[in-house]
Amino acid sequence: MLFADVCDSTAIYENIGDAKALALINRLFRLLDKEVNSAGGVTVKKLGDAFICQFRDPDEAFGAACAMQEAAVQLDTGSTNLRIKIGYTFGPVVLKDHDVFGDTVNVCARLVSLANPGQVITTQQTVEALSAAHRARCRELYATKVRGRSSQVSVWEVLWRTDPDVTKVEDSLPDVDAAEWVLKLSVGGESYVVEPGSVLHIGRDATNDVVVATEHASRMHARIFSRDNHFVIVDRSSNGTFVMVDGSTREVRLRRGEAVLGERGYIGLGRTAGKHGDHVLRYRLERRS
């Protein structure tokens, strides 16, 4: 399974107008569909700015993912900042009513949510199923938890660009001291814990890990995860995410950006964290007991 998602489509619509943006994204989807077909795959469906397709084997998906990123680069005019992110994985799926379901699909959706613009990521299981030539163009990034799974998933990156300008990933032993810390959140009388290697989704929709029933929050508002021994919050909302660290007079507003959370502070969903209410979460770092 392969999921592709257009990055920051809201900004594209705002910058060039609805009609031009829709025409551009539809043109992109036609190019992506062509690359999928050329690689032997099938487009399952399109959901808004997301593109979901299926292949018979991992090598086909690998080739399509690289070609799809190249197609997006070629189409980008430079003024639209048109980029896509891709996640794909290998495994069994359930076919029903021209749609696909199952654990493989869930993992694939999780991967594309973790990918950065212009990035292709996959799993170790998928890399092991690739041909030797394709495996040589993959590198291990980190392990993360996936909702519904007890064990972590090892995330790998596909180096789809032909140029050698690649950031070296350092091999190092895990920081034992950092692994002893967790991030605790509290809102509405409920408490939540973000463990190292896990991801917490926050928003108004009932499918989130932390459901915040306020009109200021987006359905899928933000996510928090650990990276390089820190806890990071990423905004995915319409109104932005406000972060205020204890002891600081400066509040940071995130608009589709990210920030490292300090030792303790407040997070405001859709409006300033300085105005306490049902949109504010309290957070703090704690040593694991």
mmCIF file of C-alpha atoms in Angstrom:
data_model
loop_
_atom_site.group_PDB
_atom_site.id
_atom_site.type_symbol
_atom_site.label_atom_id
_atom_site.label_comp_id
_atom_site.label_asym_id
_atom_site.label_seq_id
_atom_site.Cartn_x
_atom_site.Cartn_y
_atom_site.Cartn_z
ATOM 1 C CA MET A 1 0.000 0.000 0.000
ATOM 2 C CA LEU A 2 1.163 3.542 -0.766
ATOM 3 C CA PHE A 3 -0.285 6.805 0.551
ATOM 4 C CA ALA A 4 0.706 10.168 -0.967
ATOM 5 C CA ASP A 5 -0.414 13.486 0.466
ATOM 6 C CA VAL A 6 -0.132 17.032 -0.902
ATOM 7 C CA CYS A 7 1.647 19.212 1.672
ATOM 8 C CA ASP A 8 0.200 22.542 2.834
ATOM 9 C CA SER A 9 -2.582 22.505 0.253
ATOM 10 C CA THR A 10 -4.446 25.163 2.239
ATOM 11 C CA ALA A 11 -1.601 27.636 1.627
ATOM 12 C CA ILE A 12 -1.594 26.781 -2.088
ATOM 13 C CA TYR A 13 -5.317 27.557 -2.347
ATOM 14 C CA GLU A 14 -4.783 30.832 -0.491
ATOM 15 C CA ASN A 15 -1.792 31.892 -2.601
ATOM 16 C CA ILE A 16 -3.053 31.221 -6.138
ATOM 17 C CA GLY A 17 -6.821 30.972 -5.686
ATOM 18 C CA ASP A 18 -9.228 28.046 -5.554
ATOM 19 C CA ALA A 19 -9.631 27.494 -9.300
ATOM 20 C CA LYS A 20 -5.903 27.543 -10.113
ATOM 21 C CA ALA A 21 -5.021 25.446 -7.057
ATOM 22 C CA LEU A 22 -7.638 22.815 -7.868
ATOM 23 C CA ALA A 23 -6.446 22.642 -11.474
ATOM 24 C CA LEU A 24 -2.820 22.299 -10.331
ATOM 25 C CA ILE A 25 -3.577 19.534 -7.819
ATOM 26 C CA ASN A 26 -5.746 17.678 -10.335
ATOM 27 C CA ARG A 27 -2.892 17.904 -12.834
ATOM 28 C CA LEU A 28 -0.546 16.524 -10.178
ATOM 29 C CA PHE A 29 -2.935 13.661 -9.456
ATOM 30 C CA ARG A 30 -3.047 12.770 -13.157
ATOM 31 C CA LEU A 31 0.752 12.607 -13.202
ATOM 32 C CA LEU A 32 0.820 10.500 -10.019
ATOM 33 C CA ASP A 33 -1.816 8.171 -11.446
ATOM 34 C CA LYS A 34 0.313 7.759 -14.580
ATOM 35 C CA GLU A 35 3.370 6.816 -12.512
ATOM 36 C CA VAL A 36 1.314 4.331 -10.482
ATOM 37 C CA ASN A 37 0.047 2.642 -13.635
ATOM 38 C CA SER A 38 3.512 2.593 -15.205
ATOM 39 C CA ALA A 39 4.866 0.788 -12.142
ATOM 40 C CA GLY A 40 2.106 -1.826 -12.310
ATOM 41 C CA GLY A 41 -0.020 -0.416 -9.506
ATOM 42 C CA VAL A 42 -3.661 0.561 -9.160
ATOM 43 C CA THR A 43 -5.116 3.772 -7.731
ATOM 44 C CA VAL A 44 -7.596 2.761 -5.021
ATOM 45 C CA LYS A 45 -9.074 6.174 -4.268
ATOM 46 C CA LYS A 46 -8.440 9.873 -3.762
ATOM 47 C CA LEU A 47 -9.488 11.558 -0.526
ATOM 48 C CA GLY A 48 -9.230 15.345 -0.759
ATOM 49 C CA ASP A 49 -5.514 15.916 -1.222
ATOM 50 C CA ALA A 50 -4.563 12.310 -0.416
ATOM 51 C CA PHE A 51 -3.763 9.669 -3.013
ATOM 52 C CA ILE A 52 -4.055 5.957 -2.107
ATOM 53 C CA CYS A 53 -2.773 3.151 -4.334
ATOM 54 C CA GLN A 54 -1.910 -0.528 -4.267
ATOM 55 C CA PHE A 55 0.889 -2.629 -5.786
ATOM 56 C CA ARG A 56 1.645 -6.318 -6.201
ATOM 57 C CA ASP A 57 5.106 -6.165 -4.624
ATOM 58 C CA PRO A 58 7.371 -3.720 -2.714
ATOM 59 C CA ASP A 59 9.725 -3.093 -5.655
ATOM 60 C CA GLU A 60 6.840 -1.715 -7.723
ATOM 61 C CA ALA A 61 5.836 0.615 -4.889
ATOM 62 C CA PHE A 62 9.466 1.704 -4.464
ATOM 63 C CA GLY A 63 9.742 2.664 -8.135
ATOM 64 C CA ALA A 64 6.398 4.450 -8.109
ATOM 65 C CA ALA A 65 7.236 6.418 -4.948
ATOM 66 C CA CYS A 66 10.483 7.720 -6.469
ATOM 67 C CA ALA A 67 8.788 8.573 -9.774
ATOM 68 C CA MET A 68 5.906 10.324 -8.000
ATOM 69 C CA GLN A 69 8.303 12.571 -6.073
ATOM 70 C CA GLU A 70 10.144 13.385 -9.310
ATOM 71 C CA ALA A 71 6.827 14.229 -10.997
ATOM 72 C CA ALA A 72 5.910 16.628 -8.176
ATOM 73 C CA VAL A 73 9.294 18.354 -8.452
ATOM 74 C CA GLN A 74 8.922 18.746 -12.221
ATOM 75 C CA LEU A 75 5.419 20.202 -11.857
ATOM 76 C CA ASP A 76 6.332 22.684 -9.095
ATOM 77 C CA THR A 77 6.512 26.187 -10.575
ATOM 78 C CA GLY A 78 8.598 27.504 -7.697
ATOM 79 C CA SER A 79 5.904 29.930 -6.544
ATOM 80 C CA THR A 80 3.402 27.308 -5.345
ATOM 81 C CA ASN A 81 5.781 25.262 -3.149
ATOM 82 C CA LEU A 82 4.061 22.111 -4.411
ATOM 83 C CA ARG A 83 5.403 19.108 -2.535
ATOM 84 C CA ILE A 84 4.120 15.687 -1.563
ATOM 85 C CA LYS A 85 4.965 13.249 1.203
ATOM 86 C CA ILE A 86 4.719 9.487 0.783
ATOM 87 C CA GLY A 87 4.440 6.499 3.084
ATOM 88 C CA TYR A 88 4.239 2.910 1.892
ATOM 89 C CA THR A 89 4.376 -0.528 3.458
ATOM 90 C CA PHE A 90 4.106 -4.189 2.582
ATOM 91 C CA GLY A 91 1.569 -6.663 3.980
ATOM 92 C CA PRO A 92 -1.871 -8.259 3.655
ATOM 93 C CA VAL A 93 -5.024 -6.168 3.169
ATOM 94 C CA VAL A 94 -8.750 -6.825 3.105
ATOM 95 C CA LEU A 95 -10.524 -5.886 -0.131
ATOM 96 C CA LYS A 96 -14.146 -4.823 0.184
ATOM 97 C CA ASP A 97 -16.385 -2.610 -1.974
ATOM 98 C CA HIS A 98 -13.440 -1.305 -4.040
ATOM 99 C CA ASP A 99 -11.643 -0.237 -0.847
ATOM 100 C CA VAL A 100 -8.859 -1.644 1.343
ATOM 101 C CA PHE A 101 -8.764 -2.257 5.084
ATOM 102 C CA GLY A 102 -6.549 -3.831 7.719
ATOM 103 C CA ASP A 103 -3.384 -3.350 9.756
ATOM 104 C CA THR A 104 -1.228 -2.697 6.672
ATOM 105 C CA VAL A 105 -3.491 0.186 5.658
ATOM 106 C CA ASN A 106 -3.409 1.640 9.196
ATOM 107 C CA VAL A 107 0.394 1.504 9.314
ATOM 108 C CA CYS A 108 0.596 3.130 5.881
ATOM 109 C CA ALA A 109 -1.645 5.996 6.999
ATOM 110 C CA ARG A 110 0.561 6.419 10.063
ATOM 111 C CA LEU A 111 3.706 6.542 7.942
ATOM 112 C CA VAL A 112 2.464 9.303 5.652
ATOM 113 C CA SER A 113 1.517 11.378 8.713
ATOM 114 C CA LEU A 114 5.132 11.100 9.934
ATOM 115 C CA ALA A 115 6.768 11.937 6.594
ATOM 116 C CA ASN A 116 8.175 15.384 5.877
ATOM 117 C CA PRO A 117 7.465 17.247 2.621
ATOM 118 C CA GLY A 118 9.418 15.667 -0.221
ATOM 119 C CA GLN A 119 10.116 12.524 1.815
ATOM 120 C CA VAL A 120 9.338 8.833 1.233
ATOM 121 C CA ILE A 121 9.279 6.579 4.297
ATOM 122 C CA THR A 122 8.548 2.905 4.787
ATOM 123 C CA THR A 123 9.040 0.093 7.309
ATOM 124 C CA GLN A 124 11.870 -2.327 7.990
ATOM 125 C CA GLN A 125 9.570 -5.192 6.976
ATOM 126 C CA THR A 126 9.106 -3.570 3.575
ATOM 127 C CA VAL A 127 12.830 -2.850 3.141
ATOM 128 C CA GLU A 128 13.635 -6.501 3.851
ATOM 129 C CA ALA A 129 11.228 -7.499 1.059
ATOM 130 C CA LEU A 130 12.919 -5.223 -1.519
ATOM 131 C CA SER A 131 15.510 -6.303 -4.077
ATOM 132 C CA ALA A 132 19.150 -5.741 -3.079
ATOM 133 C CA ALA A 133 19.543 -2.680 -5.339
ATOM 134 C CA HIS A 134 16.532 -0.968 -3.774
ATOM 135 C CA ARG A 135 17.526 -1.904 -0.218
ATOM 136 C CA ALA A 136 20.823 -0.086 -0.781
ATOM 137 C CA ARG A 137 18.864 3.145 -1.283
ATOM 138 C CA CYS A 138 17.133 2.951 2.115
ATOM 139 C CA ARG A 139 18.322 4.009 5.538
ATOM 140 C CA GLU A 140 16.970 3.459 9.035
ATOM 141 C CA LEU A 141 15.586 6.503 10.867
ATOM 142 C CA TYR A 142 13.861 5.617 14.156
ATOM 143 C CA ALA A 143 11.304 3.375 15.821
ATOM 144 C CA THR A 144 7.824 4.605 16.702
ATOM 145 C CA LYS A 145 4.603 3.294 18.148
ATOM 146 C CA VAL A 146 1.547 2.816 15.958
ATOM 147 C CA ARG A 147 -1.946 2.996 17.352
ATOM 148 C CA GLY A 148 -3.370 -0.483 17.889
ATOM 149 C CA ARG A 149 0.036 -2.192 17.909
ATOM 150 C CA SER A 150 1.865 -3.361 21.026
ATOM 151 C CA SER A 151 5.312 -3.310 19.404
ATOM 152 C CA GLN A 152 7.101 -0.402 17.754
ATOM 153 C CA VAL A 153 7.499 -0.006 13.998
ATOM 154 C CA SER A 154 10.975 0.645 12.593
ATOM 155 C CA VAL A 155 10.772 3.601 10.175
ATOM 156 C CA TRP A 156 13.105 3.779 7.150
ATOM 157 C CA GLU A 157 13.632 6.460 4.514
ATOM 158 C CA VAL A 158 13.815 5.870 0.761
ATOM 159 C CA LEU A 159 16.566 7.989 -0.822
ATOM 160 C CA TRP A 160 14.703 8.737 -4.024
ATOM 161 C CA ARG A 161 16.886 11.628 -5.205
ATOM 162 C CA THR A 162 19.785 10.802 -7.485
ATOM 163 C CA ASP A 163 22.050 13.534 -6.072
ATOM 164 C CA PRO A 164 24.451 12.629 -3.234
ATOM 165 C CA ASP A 165 23.395 15.514 -0.939
ATOM 166 C CA VAL A 166 22.093 13.374 1.925
ATOM 167 C CA THR A 167 22.245 14.180 5.617
ATOM 168 C CA LYS A 168 24.225 11.530 7.481
ATOM 169 C CA VAL A 169 22.268 9.710 10.178
ATOM 170 C CA GLU A 170 24.579 9.098 13.128
ATOM 171 C CA ASP A 171 24.657 5.633 14.665
ATOM 172 C CA SER A 172 24.759 6.004 18.421
ATOM 173 C CA LEU A 173 23.671 4.239 21.552
ATOM 174 C CA PRO A 174 20.363 5.395 23.041
ATOM 175 C CA ASP A 175 20.532 8.077 25.679
ATOM 176 C CA VAL A 176 19.632 6.133 28.829
ATOM 177 C CA ASP A 177 18.948 9.264 30.856
ATOM 178 C CA ALA A 178 16.604 10.720 28.203
ATOM 179 C CA ALA A 179 14.672 7.436 28.048
ATOM 180 C CA GLU A 180 13.774 7.926 31.721
ATOM 181 C CA TRP A 181 11.630 10.989 30.949
ATOM 182 C CA VAL A 182 8.003 11.137 29.818
ATOM 183 C CA LEU A 183 5.713 14.030 28.913
ATOM 184 C CA LYS A 184 2.501 14.355 30.894
ATOM 185 C CA LEU A 185 -0.532 16.284 29.627
ATOM 186 C CA SER A 186 -3.648 17.275 31.522
ATOM 187 C CA VAL A 187 -6.931 18.736 30.221
ATOM 188 C CA GLY A 188 -10.490 18.639 31.501
ATOM 189 C CA GLY A 189 -9.509 16.632 34.565
ATOM 190 C CA GLU A 190 -7.913 13.875 32.447
ATOM 191 C CA SER A 191 -4.203 13.013 32.268
ATOM 192 C CA TYR A 192 -2.211 11.545 29.374
ATOM 193 C CA VAL A 193 1.374 10.324 29.003
ATOM 194 C CA VAL A 194 3.636 10.538 25.951
ATOM 195 C CA GLU A 195 6.359 7.892 26.151
ATOM 196 C CA PRO A 196 9.655 8.112 24.240
ATOM 197 C CA GLY A 197 9.027 6.642 20.786
ATOM 198 C CA SER A 198 5.258 7.155 20.900
ATOM 199 C CA VAL A 199 2.977 9.699 19.224
ATOM 200 C CA LEU A 200 -0.076 11.433 20.696
ATOM 201 C CA HIS A 201 -2.756 12.949 18.435
ATOM 202 C CA ILE A 202 -4.824 15.881 19.753
ATOM 203 C CA GLY A 203 -8.023 17.338 18.323
ATOM 204 C CA ARG A 204 -11.786 17.638 18.347
ATOM 205 C CA ASP A 205 -12.427 14.405 16.447
ATOM 206 C CA ALA A 206 -13.230 11.317 18.511
ATOM 207 C CA THR A 207 -10.476 9.314 16.786
ATOM 208 C CA ASN A 208 -7.726 11.341 18.498
ATOM 209 C CA ASP A 209 -5.798 10.068 21.514
ATOM 210 C CA VAL A 210 -6.697 13.288 23.336
ATOM 211 C CA VAL A 211 -10.136 14.607 22.451
ATOM 212 C CA VAL A 212 -10.583 18.310 23.271
ATOM 213 C CA ALA A 213 -14.208 19.340 22.770
ATOM 214 C CA THR A 214 -13.772 23.038 22.054
ATOM 215 C CA GLU A 215 -14.908 25.010 19.020
ATOM 216 C CA HIS A 216 -11.444 26.566 18.742
ATOM 217 C CA ALA A 217 -9.733 23.237 18.021
ATOM 218 C CA SER A 218 -9.567 21.572 14.618
ATOM 219 C CA ARG A 219 -10.705 17.987 14.146
ATOM 220 C CA MET A 220 -7.075 16.889 13.744
ATOM 221 C CA HIS A 221 -5.319 19.715 15.540
ATOM 222 C CA ALA A 222 -1.807 18.642 16.555
ATOM 223 C CA ARG A 223 0.456 15.743 17.381
ATOM 224 C CA ILE A 224 3.220 15.308 19.956
ATOM 225 C CA PHE A 225 6.102 12.873 19.575
ATOM 226 C CA SER A 226 9.653 12.366 20.804
ATOM 227 C CA ARG A 227 12.672 13.165 18.644
ATOM 228 C CA ASP A 228 16.356 13.384 19.555
ATOM 229 C CA ASN A 229 15.561 13.109 23.283
ATOM 230 C CA HIS A 230 13.019 15.956 23.157
ATOM 231 C CA PHE A 231 9.234 16.129 22.903
ATOM 232 C CA VAL A 232 7.993 17.984 19.822
ATOM 233 C CA ILE A 233 4.543 19.400 19.049
ATOM 234 C CA VAL A 234 3.429 19.753 15.412
ATOM 235 C CA ASP A 235 0.480 21.955 14.422
ATOM 236 C CA ARG A 236 -1.976 20.615 11.808
ATOM 237 C CA SER A 237 -4.835 23.032 12.471
ATOM 238 C CA SER A 238 -6.713 25.927 10.900
ATOM 239 C CA ASN A 239 -6.329 28.389 13.781
ATOM 240 C CA GLY A 240 -2.862 27.452 14.995
ATOM 241 C CA THR A 241 -1.371 26.072 18.205
ATOM 242 C CA PHE A 242 -0.083 28.365 20.963
ATOM 243 C CA VAL A 243 2.783 27.245 23.216
ATOM 244 C CA MET A 244 3.847 29.071 26.367
ATOM 245 C CA VAL A 245 6.737 27.763 28.482
ATOM 246 C CA ASP A 246 6.633 28.451 32.219
ATOM 247 C CA GLY A 247 8.843 31.407 33.121
ATOM 248 C CA SER A 248 8.694 32.908 29.627
ATOM 249 C CA THR A 249 6.708 36.013 28.684
ATOM 250 C CA ARG A 250 6.763 35.106 24.987
ATOM 251 C CA GLU A 251 4.088 32.860 23.506
ATOM 252 C CA VAL A 252 4.842 30.989 20.266
ATOM 253 C CA ARG A 253 2.091 30.528 17.688
ATOM 254 C CA LEU A 254 2.564 27.561 15.357
ATOM 255 C CA ARG A 255 0.923 27.533 11.914
ATOM 256 C CA ARG A 256 1.647 24.143 10.345
ATOM 257 C CA GLY A 257 5.012 24.289 12.104
ATOM 258 C CA GLU A 258 6.611 22.568 15.074
ATOM 259 C CA ALA A 259 8.328 23.424 18.353
ATOM 260 C CA VAL A 260 10.268 21.641 21.075
ATOM 261 C CA LEU A 261 8.335 21.658 24.340
ATOM 262 C CA GLY A 262 10.154 22.953 27.416
ATOM 263 C CA GLU A 263 10.136 21.444 30.887
ATOM 264 C CA ARG A 264 6.601 22.627 31.640
ATOM 265 C CA GLY A 265 4.033 25.023 30.245
ATOM 266 C CA TYR A 266 0.695 25.424 28.455
ATOM 267 C CA ILE A 267 -0.647 24.534 25.002
ATOM 268 C CA GLY A 268 -3.560 26.505 23.537
ATOM 269 C CA LEU A 269 -5.615 24.963 20.737
ATOM 270 C CA GLY A 270 -6.826 27.601 18.300
ATOM 271 C CA ARG A 271 -6.339 30.559 20.628
ATOM 272 C CA THR A 272 -3.841 31.942 23.126
ATOM 273 C CA ALA A 273 -2.854 29.721 26.039
ATOM 274 C CA GLY A 274 -2.863 32.837 28.226
ATOM 275 C CA LYS A 275 -6.675 32.766 28.262
ATOM 276 C CA HIS A 276 -7.406 29.677 30.319
ATOM 277 C CA GLY A 277 -10.342 27.584 29.215
ATOM 278 C CA ASP A 278 -11.351 24.258 27.691
ATOM 279 C CA HIS A 279 -8.895 24.818 24.812
ATOM 280 C CA VAL A 280 -5.784 24.778 27.050
ATOM 281 C CA LEU A 281 -3.653 21.780 27.962
ATOM 282 C CA ARG A 282 -1.074 21.756 30.743
ATOM 283 C CA TYR A 283 2.141 19.840 30.092
ATOM 284 C CA ARG A 284 5.215 18.901 32.094
ATOM 285 C CA LEU A 285 8.212 16.618 31.808
ATOM 286 C CA GLU A 286 8.522 13.964 34.508
ATOM 287 C CA ARG A 287 11.101 11.337 35.264
ATOM 288 C CA ARG A 288 9.720 7.849 34.710
ATOM 289 C CA SER A 289 8.771 6.255 38.032
#
